């Protein structure tokens, strides 16, 4: 007792933070989150469940979420490695394993904060130089007047909410967000509205509805209040995701398009789809293999490099990786859908799995024979 | 001396039971002998397979068993296709859904077995309302309606299957000599629909003479025969949608290209010489069976079938089907268990060794079966649920044998014989889905990742289950032999060791799964149910181990927690699939959900209950000492 007392409070805290008990209780909590977060995917879909239980600091108000739980584990592991790792031969295996785990959690952190992912549909014969986020939205004002390029001003998700005001020096009008809904149905107005409604809003209105299980199927919609347009066209406008033809307006003698769309990430190069091929198991509709033959086109020099992207064989260029994700068949026209990932943490699991594998093997070789053998005198 | 003779009697009884199951398997009484017919190759569900496998999976679909009344599936199929009228009377349909049977207005059969004749009669009377039900969306049907539609579609499929070869059966004859001469056929001899297609030019000329006839005009016998013939051919033509049996080999690339059903080629198209040759070969084989009233015609048919066949790999599959490795392996597992019980009763080392030998024989058969599957499919044996069950069973027995070889104290024998038997039984129930060798969707179709991630995680399931089973043994030992603490302590030690091995395989397998995800679609971890399932096992094992390290779990607490591990394995393995398929789907998965539920509840009650009893008993024993 006296020895424990003589230790400073700081050392006692450090000792507690390094103890397996912290892991024991945190892991139990993570297990609860894991079960709840998996089962609710049945109703909420993967994206929402992940946001609520795994990628959150807190869930159900004040209870710790997955991210907090894993952070606690990370701290626990760090303290364990510093303060609670006796350097004995018999412990080498566990030491190596725990270091590997630390790396894995660190990689998770990098992935959570420094990675982007999205999809990139390219029709055969065409090319694209951006990919779009699966879920996150952006609002774009596009000045179409320059002859050889479009001047695009983009507003991120903070502006996409009811009551926000969108304005910028690059365009002479202001946009007030009357209402924003994450998932809407488009309903025809009968008869068409005349007073105060413009563009698509004259013939259509949007009705909010429940979120889809598959989050990317949701179609977001906004009702906007535009002020400062030419020709007395001020008033209510309607934009929604996946609009075939963007809403155009005139202000200051120039034409602009306004769009609510999936957030776009520009690539420093473009990709051109030469040919998409799909193979099926003979006599069935089950795909056995699909692949895209593409050109990677350097933006500066225009140099082309031909690459085949197929299932399990992605294309890596600069920081980006392109995977064969899906395809759209529309009669004779084929469109490939590539998944694009830019991830600073992507090498961590590779390194850490090797480390953990070695560590665990070491531990097993040292410990298991002893445990399985019959005790003496048996 | 007396105990010894009883012992002998017991052992010989056990042996008789065991060998009886091996030897008494395949006897059957049937007029049909398909023989070489089973070697013919068909394309089904994306791969080439012997007709034997096709027949088994088809029969499973309707009968829930791969034999019927001790008759082989291939004999059933042959009878169905060559002599359907007799086959329609057989009670092939096993229908457990009572609502569907009552919905058809049929009486309930005590064995839930119905013949196609019964069903088709009932269906014909309700054709319209059934068609309306089919048109109804899947979500709008009630459960009973859904079952009714399933049964209806099944019956239609059965009908189509039975008509697969009708275009090649020589059962149309021309009795009028004039007409026969005009189209170049022999009078009274049976010809096939295909052969009539060959002479359709001559037929057309004959039909030309009928044109412009009015009602009531005189008709010559030849013309009357012609009308009769055309009617017969039209009746045949109604079978042309029967295109399930893809048995006609295409020219050139046979593995990759799509094969044809006979009726596909009989739609009046211009046949290539290759196609014509293949159809003629088939026709000869069918004719041999047809002419001989389905009796043994092997000698006649054998060389023909061999000529049609050239694919070596399928021979392995025929042998695999016939050898029934897993059924034979379970016999030895059961035998090992019974012998083990005998050795406990009579404390006989000799019988214990015999039990070990039996376990090893069962294991060897199990292994050979797995190797055959690898050879036939050309991929690791872990890609479908059925395969993983068989493989996990094998891993369990392997570990048990190692355990027994190291310890010689029957712990391994007990775990191995029980686990091997149980998993084989679960496997058999899954094989009732049909062909167990299925082709895979593109993303899974990678031997590298099947061989690394899936193999590792499946081994992990097996090791984790073994650890859980040994923990069960620990709890049982403490319940039944409270005085023998040393036995229990040994079991605890072993379970801890196996638990560490389980952590290795499940952790590594889970991370490899993440790496596969990163390689194939760009993210290491996405919290989807399958990944979470694997993580569930890892987390649980880590909790158990760290609880022990932290002193939160003592020997008993550790064992109770470890005995709960099979729940996490079952949830990851089966529960996750249920989540994806949907908890409200009909039929098969309902059964899985119920079984899973009872398994989890049972395990929880056993582990926690026995833990509490042991705890309570120890306290009560300690109490008087204190005073």
XYZ file of N, CA, C and O in Angstrom, chain B residues 8-106:
396
model
N -17.046 -57.366 -25.863
C -16.912 -57.827 -27.253
C -18.211 -57.663 -28.021
O -18.242 -57.179 -29.140
N -19.298 -58.067 -27.337
C -20.609 -57.996 -27.967
C -20.917 -56.554 -28.383
O -21.314 -56.276 -29.512
N -20.662 -55.670 -27.450
C -20.927 -54.243 -27.694
C -20.145 -53.751 -28.913
O -20.685 -53.132 -29.824
N -18.880 -54.120 -28.931
C -18.020 -53.650 -30.032
C -18.487 -54.202 -31.367
O -18.604 -53.471 -32.351
N -18.816 -55.486 -31.382
C -19.238 -56.037 -32.672
C -20.548 -55.403 -33.129
O -20.765 -55.187 -34.315
N -21.401 -55.072 -32.157
C -22.656 -54.376 -32.489
C -22.352 -53.049 -33.167
O -22.898 -52.716 -34.223
N -21.456 -52.311 -32.522
C -21.086 -50.991 -33.058
C -20.545 -51.134 -34.467
O -20.908 -50.392 -35.378
N -19.710 -52.155 -34.645
C -19.135 -52.352 -35.973
C -20.196 -52.674 -37.002
O -20.207 -52.137 -38.098
N -21.118 -53.534 -36.599
C -22.191 -53.896 -37.523
C -22.967 -52.668 -37.955
O -23.248 -52.457 -39.124
N -23.279 -51.828 -36.975
C -24.047 -50.617 -37.294
C -23.281 -49.751 -38.282
O -23.811 -49.276 -39.266
N -21.980 -49.576 -37.981
C -21.155 -48.715 -38.829
C -21.060 -49.242 -40.241
O -21.394 -48.555 -41.200
N -20.667 -50.526 -40.359
C -20.470 -51.050 -41.709
C -21.776 -51.192 -42.459
O -21.807 -51.070 -43.680
N -22.824 -51.457 -41.723
C -24.127 -51.551 -42.370
C -24.430 -50.282 -43.157
O -24.878 -50.330 -44.301
N -24.114 -49.169 -42.545
C -24.398 -47.898 -43.209
C -23.544 -47.735 -44.462
O -23.954 -47.133 -45.440
N -22.327 -48.296 -44.416
C -21.454 -48.168 -45.586
C -21.911 -49.094 -46.705
O -22.030 -48.690 -47.855
N -22.181 -50.335 -46.333
C -22.443 -51.334 -47.370
C -23.876 -51.296 -47.886
O -24.125 -51.561 -49.046
N -24.810 -50.979 -47.018
C -26.215 -51.100 -47.395
C -26.762 -49.872 -48.090
O -27.963 -49.667 -48.109
N -25.903 -49.062 -48.662
C -26.320 -47.763 -49.184
C -27.218 -47.769 -50.407
O -28.346 -47.303 -50.357
N -26.731 -48.378 -51.513
C -27.296 -47.985 -52.795
C -28.228 -48.999 -53.463
O -28.479 -48.901 -54.656
N -28.711 -49.979 -52.714
C -29.599 -50.947 -53.343
C -30.902 -50.279 -53.764
O -31.430 -49.452 -53.046
N -31.428 -50.634 -54.913
C -32.708 -50.065 -55.325
C -33.454 -51.009 -56.256
O -32.865 -51.854 -56.913
N -34.737 -50.820 -56.285
C -35.584 -51.629 -57.153
C -36.176 -50.693 -58.188
O -36.932 -49.793 -57.881
N -35.816 -50.898 -59.425
C -36.338 -49.989 -60.434
C -36.218 -50.639 -61.799
O -35.273 -51.373 -62.065
N -37.163 -50.391 -62.677
C -37.058 -50.939 -64.020
C -36.022 -50.182 -64.842
O -35.622 -50.631 -65.902
N -35.614 -49.039 -64.346
C -34.757 -48.172 -65.147
C -33.295 -48.410 -64.810
O -32.919 -48.490 -63.658
N -32.458 -48.556 -65.814
C -31.011 -48.642 -65.612
C -30.363 -47.629 -66.540
O -30.182 -47.897 -67.718
N -30.019 -46.488 -66.000
C -29.504 -45.426 -66.858
C -28.098 -45.732 -67.328
O -27.721 -45.413 -68.439
N -27.300 -46.372 -66.468
C -25.953 -46.758 -66.841
C -25.146 -45.612 -67.404
O -25.003 -44.559 -66.786
N -24.647 -45.822 -68.631
C -23.729 -44.868 -69.245
C -24.368 -43.491 -69.468
O -23.667 -42.499 -69.636
N -25.661 -43.469 -69.464
C -26.391 -42.209 -69.679
C -25.879 -41.110 -68.747
O -25.831 -39.944 -69.105
N -25.481 -41.493 -67.525
C -25.057 -40.511 -66.535
C -23.785 -39.783 -66.939
O -23.455 -38.740 -66.399
N -23.047 -40.351 -67.890
C -21.768 -39.746 -68.266
C -21.919 -38.609 -69.264
O -20.969 -37.880 -69.508
N -23.085 -38.507 -69.879
C -23.297 -37.415 -70.835
C -23.064 -36.077 -70.139
O -23.300 -35.945 -68.943
N -22.613 -35.104 -70.916
C -22.254 -33.826 -70.306
C -23.316 -32.775 -70.622
O -23.806 -32.686 -71.749
N -23.671 -31.991 -69.606
C -24.579 -30.863 -69.844
C -23.947 -29.590 -69.291
O -23.058 -29.639 -68.452
N -24.451 -28.478 -69.795
C -24.033 -27.202 -69.238
C -25.174 -26.701 -68.368
O -26.308 -26.600 -68.810
N -24.832 -26.400 -67.102
C -25.878 -25.991 -66.175
C -25.278 -25.033 -65.161
O -24.190 -25.275 -64.653
N -25.969 -23.948 -64.890
C -25.504 -22.947 -63.929
C -24.053 -22.539 -64.173
O -23.266 -22.400 -63.247
N -23.732 -22.336 -65.442
C -22.445 -21.752 -65.759
C -21.280 -22.703 -65.862
O -20.159 -22.271 -66.032
N -21.521 -24.016 -65.708
C -20.381 -24.912 -65.873
C -20.835 -26.217 -66.526
O -22.024 -26.512 -66.596
N -19.844 -26.975 -66.998
C -20.132 -28.279 -67.568
C -20.137 -29.301 -66.452
O -19.310 -29.254 -65.566
N -21.108 -30.224 -66.504
C -21.150 -31.247 -65.471
C -21.723 -32.518 -66.059
O -22.438 -32.470 -67.068
N -21.420 -33.666 -65.443
C -22.036 -34.889 -65.940
C -23.539 -34.868 -65.681
O -24.000 -34.248 -64.717
N -24.276 -35.559 -66.526
C -25.731 -35.601 -66.383
C -26.102 -36.122 -64.996
O -27.124 -35.751 -64.422
N -25.250 -36.971 -64.438
C -25.468 -37.514 -63.099
C -25.596 -36.394 -62.067
O -26.539 -36.376 -61.274
N -24.669 -35.445 -62.096
C -24.734 -34.322 -61.151
C -25.987 -33.493 -61.397
O -26.670 -33.079 -60.465
N -26.269 -33.260 -62.686
C -27.456 -32.493 -63.048
C -28.698 -33.178 -62.478
O -29.563 -32.544 -61.867
N -28.774 -34.502 -62.677
C -29.941 -35.250 -62.196
C -30.074 -35.129 -60.688
O -31.161 -34.893 -60.155
N -28.967 -35.256 -59.965
C -29.013 -35.152 -58.503
C -29.521 -33.787 -58.055
O -30.364 -33.672 -57.172
N -28.984 -32.734 -58.678
C -29.392 -31.409 -58.224
C -30.844 -31.134 -58.601
O -31.568 -30.465 -57.871
N -31.289 -31.666 -59.744
C -32.691 -31.489 -60.128
C -33.609 -32.226 -59.149
O -34.612 -31.689 -58.701
N -33.218 -33.467 -58.815
C -34.060 -34.253 -57.921
C -34.108 -33.595 -56.535
O -35.168 -33.554 -55.896
N -32.973 -33.051 -56.101
C -32.939 -32.342 -54.810
C -33.952 -31.208 -54.798
O -34.620 -30.945 -53.809
N -34.036 -30.544 -55.935
C -34.922 -29.393 -56.067
C -36.378 -29.775 -55.797
O -37.124 -29.048 -55.163
N -36.769 -30.966 -56.317
C -38.173 -31.352 -56.203
C -38.417 -32.261 -55.004
O -39.458 -32.211 -54.382
N -37.419 -33.097 -54.709
C -37.643 -34.171 -53.758
C -36.918 -33.949 -52.434
O -37.122 -34.690 -51.476
N -36.047 -32.929 -52.385
C -35.249 -32.633 -51.190
C -34.274 -33.746 -50.840
O -33.681 -33.726 -49.770
N -34.137 -34.732 -51.707
C -33.145 -35.784 -51.503
C -32.555 -36.114 -52.853
O -33.184 -35.892 -53.879
N -31.330 -36.659 -52.859
C -30.725 -36.932 -54.165
C -30.979 -38.370 -54.636
O -30.468 -38.785 -55.652
N -31.772 -39.117 -53.880
C -32.251 -40.399 -54.388
C -33.756 -40.447 -54.132
O -34.261 -39.719 -53.276
N -34.459 -41.292 -54.863
C -35.895 -41.386 -54.626
C -36.297 -42.851 -54.533
O -36.033 -43.634 -55.445
N -36.879 -43.214 -53.412
C -37.281 -44.595 -53.149
C -36.155 -45.562 -53.494
O -36.354 -46.537 -54.230
N -34.968 -45.266 -53.022
C -33.781 -46.096 -53.230
C -33.400 -46.165 -54.704
O -32.669 -47.053 -55.127
N -33.889 -45.271 -55.479
C -33.562 -45.269 -56.900
C -32.647 -44.073 -57.160
O -32.790 -43.026 -56.555
N -31.682 -44.245 -58.053
C -30.732 -43.173 -58.327
C -31.415 -42.025 -59.053
O -32.354 -42.223 -59.824
N -30.847 -40.849 -58.858
C -31.399 -39.657 -59.505
C -31.369 -39.783 -61.020
O -32.314 -39.400 -61.703
N -30.298 -40.356 -61.539
C -30.161 -40.410 -62.995
C -31.230 -41.319 -63.600
O -31.761 -41.043 -64.679
N -31.592 -42.388 -62.861
C -32.647 -43.276 -63.360
C -33.988 -42.553 -63.377
O -34.785 -42.698 -64.302
N -34.199 -41.767 -62.322
C -35.427 -40.973 -62.268
C -35.506 -40.013 -63.450
O -36.526 -39.889 -64.121
N -34.373 -39.351 -63.709
C -34.354 -38.349 -64.778
C -34.596 -39.007 -66.134
O -35.358 -38.506 -66.963
N -33.949 -40.145 -66.337
C -34.109 -40.847 -67.611
C -35.567 -41.242 -67.818
O -36.144 -41.021 -68.884
N -36.151 -41.806 -66.775
C -37.557 -42.215 -66.897
C -38.429 -40.999 -67.193
O -39.315 -41.028 -68.038
N -38.126 -39.906 -66.487
C -38.930 -38.690 -66.655
C -38.873 -38.180 -68.092
O -39.861 -37.704 -68.637
N -37.715 -38.313 -68.716
C -37.574 -37.729 -70.040
C -37.967 -38.689 -71.159
O -38.347 -38.255 -72.233
N -37.844 -40.008 -70.903
C -38.145 -40.962 -71.971
C -39.559 -41.541 -71.821
O -40.235 -41.800 -72.803
N -39.977 -41.780 -70.582
C -41.324 -42.327 -70.376
C -42.068 -41.473 -69.354
O -42.357 -41.928 -68.245
N -42.352 -40.228 -69.691
C -42.885 -39.283 -68.703
C -44.207 -39.732 -68.073
O -44.413 -39.497 -66.890
N -45.046 -40.404 -68.853
C -46.371 -40.722 -68.299
C -46.252 -41.567 -67.037
O -46.950 -41.350 -66.057
N -45.331 -42.524 -67.048
C -45.119 -43.344 -65.851
C -44.500 -42.508 -64.742
O -44.874 -42.605 -63.567
N -43.547 -41.653 -65.125
C -42.832 -40.857 -64.121
C -43.755 -39.859 -63.440
O -43.576 -39.543 -62.261
N -44.754 -39.367 -64.173
C -45.669 -38.376 -63.591
C -46.441 -38.956 -62.408
O -46.948 -38.213 -61.574
N -46.587 -40.289 -62.380
C -47.343 -40.905 -61.291
C -46.522 -41.032 -60.007
O -47.065 -41.252 -58.939
N -45.209 -40.923 -60.135
C -44.366 -41.061 -58.939
C -44.508 -39.860 -58.019
O -44.601 -38.732 -58.478
N -44.457 -40.138 -56.729
C -44.608 -39.035 -55.766
C -43.254 -38.378 -55.561
O -42.535 -38.665 -54.605
N -42.917 -37.498 -56.483
C -41.593 -36.878 -56.469
C -41.582 -35.586 -55.651
O -40.627 -35.274 -54.956
N -42.676 -34.850 -55.724
C -42.689 -33.524 -55.096
C -42.806 -33.622 -53.577
O -43.760 -34.187 -53.061
N -41.797 -33.100 -52.907
C -41.838 -33.060 -51.447
C -42.247 -31.630 -51.093
O -41.487 -30.686 -51.295
N -43.453 -31.461 -50.615
C -43.940 -30.111 -50.337
C -44.306 -30.009 -48.864
O -45.285 -30.604 -48.421
N -43.501 -29.288 -48.098
C -43.779 -29.162 -46.663
C -44.703 -27.983 -46.381
O -45.239 -27.872 -45.301
N -44.867 -27.086 -47.359
C -45.697 -25.914 -47.142
C -47.168 -26.321 -47.246
O -47.704 -26.477 -48.340
N -47.806 -26.464 -46.094
C -49.181 -26.978 -46.083
C -50.138 -26.030 -46.784
O -51.058 -26.450 -47.472
N -49.900 -24.718 -46.600
C -50.814 -23.748 -47.193
C -50.890 -23.912 -48.704
O -51.961 -23.783 -49.298
N -49.736 -24.194 -49.313
C -49.702 -24.312 -50.766
C -50.539 -25.511 -51.219
O -51.287 -25.427 -52.193
N -50.423 -26.636 -50.484
C -51.163 -27.843 -50.848
C -52.665 -27.620 -50.664
O -53.472 -27.934 -51.549
N -53.019 -27.017 -49.527
C -54.436 -26.739 -49.289
C -54.948 -25.743 -50.309
O -56.089 -25.832 -50.772
N -54.094 -24.799 -50.685
C -54.471 -23.789 -51.681
C -54.782 -24.418 -53.025
O -55.566 -23.886 -53.808
N -54.161 -25.570 -53.304
C -54.446 -26.262 -54.559
C -55.638 -27.213 -54.413
O -55.990 -27.900 -55.358
N -56.210 -27.249 -53.212
C -57.357 -28.108 -52.990
C -56.999 -29.571 -52.884
O -57.827 -30.445 -53.118
N -55.752 -29.891 -52.560
C -55.331 -31.281 -52.424
C -55.388 -31.699 -50.963
O -55.290 -30.858 -50.069
